[in-house]
Short mmCIF file of C-alpha atoms in Angstrom, two decimals:
data_model
loop_
_atom_site.label_atom_id
_atom_site.label_comp_id
_atom_site.label_asym_id
_atom_site.label_seq_id
_atom_site.Cartn_x
_atom_site.Cartn_y
_atom_site.Cartn_z
CA MET A 117 -0.01 0.12 0.04
CA ILE A 118 2.94 2.64 0.69
CA LYS A 119 4.55 1.83 -2.52
CA LYS A 120 1.07 2.69 -4.66
CA ILE A 121 0.64 5.96 -1.80
CA VAL A 122 4.53 6.94 -3.15
CA THR A 123 3.81 6.47 -6.87
CA VAL A 124 0.46 8.55 -6.61
CA SER A 125 2.13 11.34 -4.94
CA LEU A 126 4.82 11.40 -7.41
CA LEU A 127 2.55 11.33 -10.45
CA THR A 128 0.19 14.28 -8.40
CA ALA A 129 3.11 16.23 -8.13
CA ALA A 130 4.64 15.92 -11.17
CA SER A 131 1.24 16.44 -13.49
CA GLY A 132 0.87 19.52 -11.38
CA LEU A 133 4.36 20.65 -12.24
CA VAL A 134 3.25 20.41 -16.08
CA MET A 135 0.32 22.29 -16.28
CA ALA A 136 1.89 25.02 -14.22
CA GLN A 137 5.05 25.57 -16.27
CA ASP A 138 4.03 24.43 -19.86
CA ASN A 139 3.66 27.84 -20.87
CA ALA A 140 6.90 29.43 -19.42
CA LEU A 141 8.97 26.46 -21.14
CA GLN A 142 7.48 26.99 -24.31
CA ALA A 143 9.37 30.06 -24.46
CA TYR A 144 12.72 28.09 -24.32
CA GLY A 145 11.68 25.66 -26.87
CA LEU A 146 10.53 23.15 -24.15
CA THR A 147 7.58 20.90 -23.86
CA PHE A 148 6.27 18.99 -20.79
CA SER A 149 4.38 15.80 -21.60
CA GLY A 150 3.32 13.11 -19.29
CA ALA A 151 1.14 9.92 -18.86
CA ALA A 152 -0.33 8.09 -16.05
CA THR A 153 -1.15 4.38 -16.37
CA LEU A 154 -2.83 1.89 -14.45
CA ALA A 155 -1.78 -1.79 -15.27
CA SER A 156 -3.23 -5.36 -14.08
CA ASP A 157 0.74 -6.35 -14.09
CA TYR A 158 3.86 -4.63 -14.91
CA ARG A 159 5.91 -6.45 -17.44
CA PHE A 160 9.47 -5.71 -18.70
CA ARG A 161 10.71 -7.48 -21.70
CA GLY A 162 8.07 -10.41 -20.58
CA GLN A 163 9.06 -10.55 -16.99
CA SER A 164 6.85 -9.05 -14.50
CA GLN A 165 8.09 -6.63 -11.94
CA THR A 166 5.28 -6.79 -9.71
CA GLU A 167 5.06 -10.65 -8.94
CA ASN A 168 1.86 -10.62 -11.33
CA ASP A 169 0.35 -7.78 -9.29
CA PRO A 170 -1.15 -4.41 -10.53
CA ALA A 171 0.99 -1.23 -11.20
CA LEU A 172 0.81 2.26 -10.91
CA GLN A 173 3.18 4.03 -13.16
CA GLY A 174 3.71 7.55 -14.65
CA THR A 175 6.05 8.75 -17.45
CA PHE A 176 7.27 12.59 -17.66
CA THR A 177 9.10 14.30 -20.77
CA LEU A 178 10.72 17.30 -21.08
CA THR A 179 11.81 17.96 -24.81
CA HIS A 180 13.75 20.37 -26.29
CA THR A 181 13.46 21.65 -29.95
CA SER A 182 16.80 20.56 -30.88
CA GLY A 183 15.81 16.85 -30.23
CA LEU A 184 17.26 16.45 -27.05
CA TYR A 185 14.89 15.27 -24.01
CA PHE A 186 14.73 14.28 -20.51
CA ASN A 187 12.54 11.37 -19.52
CA VAL A 188 11.69 9.87 -15.81
CA PHE A 189 9.62 7.01 -15.62
CA ALA A 190 7.98 5.84 -12.22
CA SER A 191 6.47 2.59 -11.61
CA SER A 192 5.45 0.37 -8.34
CA VAL A 193 7.04 -2.82 -8.28
CA ASP A 194 7.86 -5.64 -6.05
CA LEU A 195 11.41 -7.37 -6.48
CA PRO A 196 12.95 -9.33 -3.63
CA LEU A 197 16.43 -9.34 -2.96
CA SER A 198 18.72 -12.26 -1.80
CA ASN A 199 19.78 -10.07 1.47
CA GLY A 200 16.06 -10.08 2.31
CA LYS A 201 15.34 -6.56 1.05
CA SER A 202 12.86 -5.59 -1.55
CA ALA A 203 12.41 -2.87 -4.13
CA HIS A 204 8.69 -1.32 -4.06
CA LEU A 205 9.56 1.95 -6.46
CA GLU A 206 11.21 2.11 -9.51
CA LEU A 207 12.49 5.53 -10.78
CA ASP A 208 14.41 5.66 -13.82
CA PRO A 209 15.67 9.03 -15.22
CA THR A 210 16.59 9.00 -19.21
CA LEU A 211 18.95 11.34 -20.94
CA GLY A 212 18.02 11.13 -25.17
CA PHE A 213 18.40 12.42 -28.23
CA THR A 214 15.98 12.11 -31.24
CA THR A 215 16.39 13.36 -35.05
CA PRO A 216 15.08 12.36 -38.34
CA ILE A 217 17.60 10.91 -40.65
CA THR A 218 17.51 10.22 -44.21
CA LEU A 219 17.97 6.83 -45.73
CA GLY A 220 17.44 7.14 -49.50
CA GLN A 221 13.76 7.79 -49.94
CA ILE A 222 13.09 6.79 -46.34
CA LYS A 223 12.96 9.35 -43.39
CA PRO A 224 12.86 7.23 -40.01
CA ASN A 225 13.21 9.19 -36.62
CA LEU A 226 16.89 8.02 -34.95
CA ASP A 227 16.44 8.13 -30.81
CA VAL A 228 19.75 7.28 -28.76
CA GLY A 229 20.38 7.51 -25.05
CA VAL A 230 20.70 6.31 -21.71
CA ALA A 231 18.45 5.24 -19.18
CA TYR A 232 19.52 4.32 -15.37
CA TYR A 233 17.15 1.98 -13.77
CA ASN A 234 16.84 3.19 -10.27
CA TYR A 235 15.53 1.38 -7.34
CA PRO A 236 15.27 3.85 -4.25
CA SER A 237 14.94 1.10 -1.33
CA ALA A 238 16.92 -1.18 -2.78
CA SER A 239 20.21 0.84 -4.71
CA ASP A 240 22.12 -2.37 -5.32
CA LEU A 241 19.64 -3.12 -8.25
CA ASN A 242 20.35 -0.07 -9.98
CA TYR A 243 22.24 -0.13 -13.34
CA PRO A 244 22.42 1.91 -16.38
CA GLU A 245 21.39 0.74 -19.92
CA PHE A 246 22.29 2.60 -23.32
CA TYR A 247 20.01 2.24 -26.16
CA ALA A 248 19.43 3.16 -29.83
CA LYS A 249 16.41 2.68 -32.23
CA ILE A 250 14.62 3.62 -35.36
CA SER A 251 11.04 4.17 -36.12
CA PHE A 252 9.77 3.93 -39.36
CA ALA A 253 6.33 5.58 -39.98
CA ASP A 254 3.80 4.75 -42.37
CA ALA A 255 6.23 1.25 -43.13
CA MET A 256 3.23 -0.83 -44.40
CA ILE A 257 0.07 1.17 -43.86
CA LYS A 258 -0.93 4.55 -42.96
CA GLY A 259 -0.28 5.25 -39.39
CA ASP A 260 1.44 2.63 -38.13
CA VAL A 261 5.07 2.52 -36.69
CA LEU A 262 7.70 -0.04 -37.21
CA THR A 263 10.81 0.13 -34.39
CA PRO A 264 13.67 -2.03 -34.22
CA SER A 265 16.14 -1.13 -31.17
CA ILE A 266 19.03 -2.44 -29.23
CA SER A 267 20.04 -1.83 -25.69
CA TYR A 268 23.38 -2.72 -23.90
CA SER A 269 24.05 -2.77 -20.36
CA TYR A 270 27.73 -3.71 -18.87
CA LYS A 271 26.32 -4.08 -15.33
CA TYR A 272 23.10 -5.44 -15.78
CA GLY A 273 20.80 -5.82 -12.41
CA GLY A 274 23.41 -3.75 -10.64
CA THR A 275 25.78 -4.83 -7.58
CA ALA A 276 22.79 -7.21 -6.66
CA THR A 277 23.21 -9.54 -9.43
CA SER A 278 27.32 -9.01 -9.49
CA ASP A 279 27.26 -10.23 -6.11
CA VAL A 280 25.11 -13.39 -6.84
CA MET A 281 27.52 -14.27 -10.12
CA GLY A 282 30.53 -13.11 -8.90
CA ASP A 283 31.14 -10.99 -11.88
CA ASP A 284 29.55 -8.02 -13.42
CA VAL A 285 26.92 -9.10 -15.93
CA SER A 286 26.63 -7.44 -19.67
CA ASN A 287 23.46 -7.96 -20.78
CA TRP A 288 21.79 -7.22 -24.85
CA ASN A 289 18.45 -6.82 -25.74
CA PHE A 290 17.17 -6.82 -29.34
CA ASN A 291 13.48 -5.80 -29.98
CA LEU A 292 11.18 -5.27 -33.20
CA ALA A 293 7.88 -3.60 -31.90
CA TYR A 294 4.76 -2.64 -34.21
CA SER A 295 1.52 -0.58 -33.85
CA ALA A 296 -0.77 -0.02 -36.32
CA PRO A 297 -4.42 1.85 -36.36
CA PHE A 298 -7.76 -0.37 -37.58
CA ALA A 299 -8.92 2.02 -39.95
CA ASP A 300 -10.78 4.87 -38.04
CA THR A 301 -12.36 2.55 -35.50
CA GLY A 302 -10.34 3.67 -32.61
CA PHE A 303 -8.83 0.53 -32.34
CA GLY A 304 -5.51 -0.79 -33.06
CA GLY A 305 -2.72 -3.43 -32.67
CA VAL A 306 0.56 -3.69 -30.83
CA ALA A 307 3.09 -6.51 -31.08
CA SER A 308 6.57 -7.11 -30.42
CA VAL A 309 9.42 -9.48 -29.98
CA GLY A 310 12.54 -9.51 -28.15
CA TYR A 311 15.80 -11.38 -27.96
CA THR A 312 18.14 -10.75 -24.84
CA LYS A 313 21.89 -12.46 -24.38
CA ALA A 314 23.69 -12.16 -21.31
CA ASN A 315 27.59 -13.36 -20.61
CA GLN A 316 25.90 -15.19 -17.34
CA ASN A 317 23.00 -17.57 -17.23
CA ILE A 318 20.86 -15.41 -15.39
CA TYR A 319 17.78 -16.33 -16.65
CA GLY A 320 16.61 -19.76 -15.27
CA ASN A 321 18.87 -22.16 -16.76
CA ASP A 322 20.31 -20.03 -19.23
CA ASP A 323 22.07 -16.83 -20.61
CA ASN A 324 19.44 -16.10 -23.19
CA PHE A 325 15.51 -15.71 -24.14
CA VAL A 326 12.94 -14.61 -26.08
CA ASP A 327 10.11 -12.51 -24.94
CA TRP A 328 7.06 -11.28 -26.87
CA LYS A 329 3.51 -9.21 -26.53
CA ALA A 330 0.57 -9.14 -29.31
CA GLY A 331 -2.36 -6.76 -28.18
CA VAL A 332 -5.28 -4.68 -29.33
CA THR A 333 -5.29 -0.86 -27.93
CA TYR A 334 -8.44 1.56 -27.98
CA GLY A 335 -8.97 5.22 -27.91
CA PHE A 336 -11.56 6.71 -26.00
CA LYS A 337 -13.39 9.47 -28.41
CA SER A 338 -15.26 10.83 -25.31
CA VAL A 339 -11.99 11.82 -23.25
CA ASN A 340 -9.17 12.80 -25.02
CA GLY A 341 -5.90 10.73 -24.41
CA LEU A 342 -7.22 7.91 -22.74
CA THR A 343 -6.26 4.43 -23.99
CA ALA A 344 -7.08 1.10 -23.11
CA GLU A 345 -4.93 -1.79 -24.41
CA LEU A 346 -5.09 -5.64 -23.55
CA ASP A 347 -1.82 -7.51 -24.65
CA ALA A 348 -0.96 -11.24 -24.44
CA VAL A 349 2.89 -11.23 -22.84
CA GLY A 350 5.05 -13.97 -22.32
CA SER A 351 8.90 -15.33 -22.41
CA THR A 352 10.94 -18.29 -23.08
CA ILE A 353 12.80 -18.03 -19.80
CA ASP A 354 12.54 -21.87 -18.05
CA GLY A 355 14.18 -23.18 -14.95
CA TYR A 356 11.72 -21.41 -12.27
CA THR A 357 9.25 -22.69 -10.05
CA GLY A 358 6.40 -21.11 -7.97
CA ALA A 359 5.97 -17.21 -8.28
CA ALA A 360 8.79 -16.96 -10.09
CA ASN A 361 7.87 -19.40 -12.87
CA ARG A 362 4.55 -17.00 -13.09
CA ALA A 363 6.53 -14.01 -13.41
CA VAL A 364 7.96 -15.28 -16.58
CA ASP A 365 5.39 -17.45 -18.04
CA ALA A 366 2.42 -16.33 -20.69
CA GLY A 367 -0.40 -14.17 -19.27
CA ALA A 368 -2.77 -11.45 -20.23
CA MET A 369 -2.72 -7.89 -18.86
CA PHE A 370 -4.81 -4.91 -19.34
CA SER A 371 -4.16 -1.04 -19.09
CA LEU A 372 -5.50 2.23 -18.87
CA THR A 373 -3.28 5.10 -19.85
CA LYS A 374 -4.31 8.72 -19.68
CA THR A 375 -1.42 11.24 -21.50
CA PHE A 376 -1.50 14.88 -20.78
#
């Protein structure tokens, strides 16, 4: 309950700041945007971060006209550590740069940056991750987006994972995501597949796995910026039992997101 109260407080305070500062920021070429989400589960690359329980989340982004941006993602989590502690809040700052590029007649959008996965009550889990992705708009039909991406961390899982494995863990993730509208119905489809490869066997009995997601979205016309999403998610991670196995097994999740 405490972790949800903290998350709600962060979302409320930040959303108030967005509304108060929006006009002043525009004079400096800056734009504030954000989103609040209530989800039945929080899955990161197919793995539940809440032991399959609901999560409250918020995303806040400050963007400059140059393409430079600063983002903060907040979420309730439930991640137990081997030392008996648990992480109940995730608060991830990200610094990135986005710009259109030209590839022949195609003009996708390039996005590069570094994210810092941060857990205030369990700093042993903290670690940085570098990423790059290219988004192709109208790739196959009008309104769709195809996004291949790559991410790398040289200390995945922080010192908590390093202590257990006896050395730092490097980790690569490759992902392909796609979204498309279903004409003008308000409905849309989303899908993604990812491949993760580490230098040690930290995923059950293996050093790699595949994760996937397929779902349907709906944008409410009566409430601007409100979207519902229903997904099937899962991974190929094996070797776990009980709650740990349910956290990586195939399942369904539902979320409501309000942008502002």
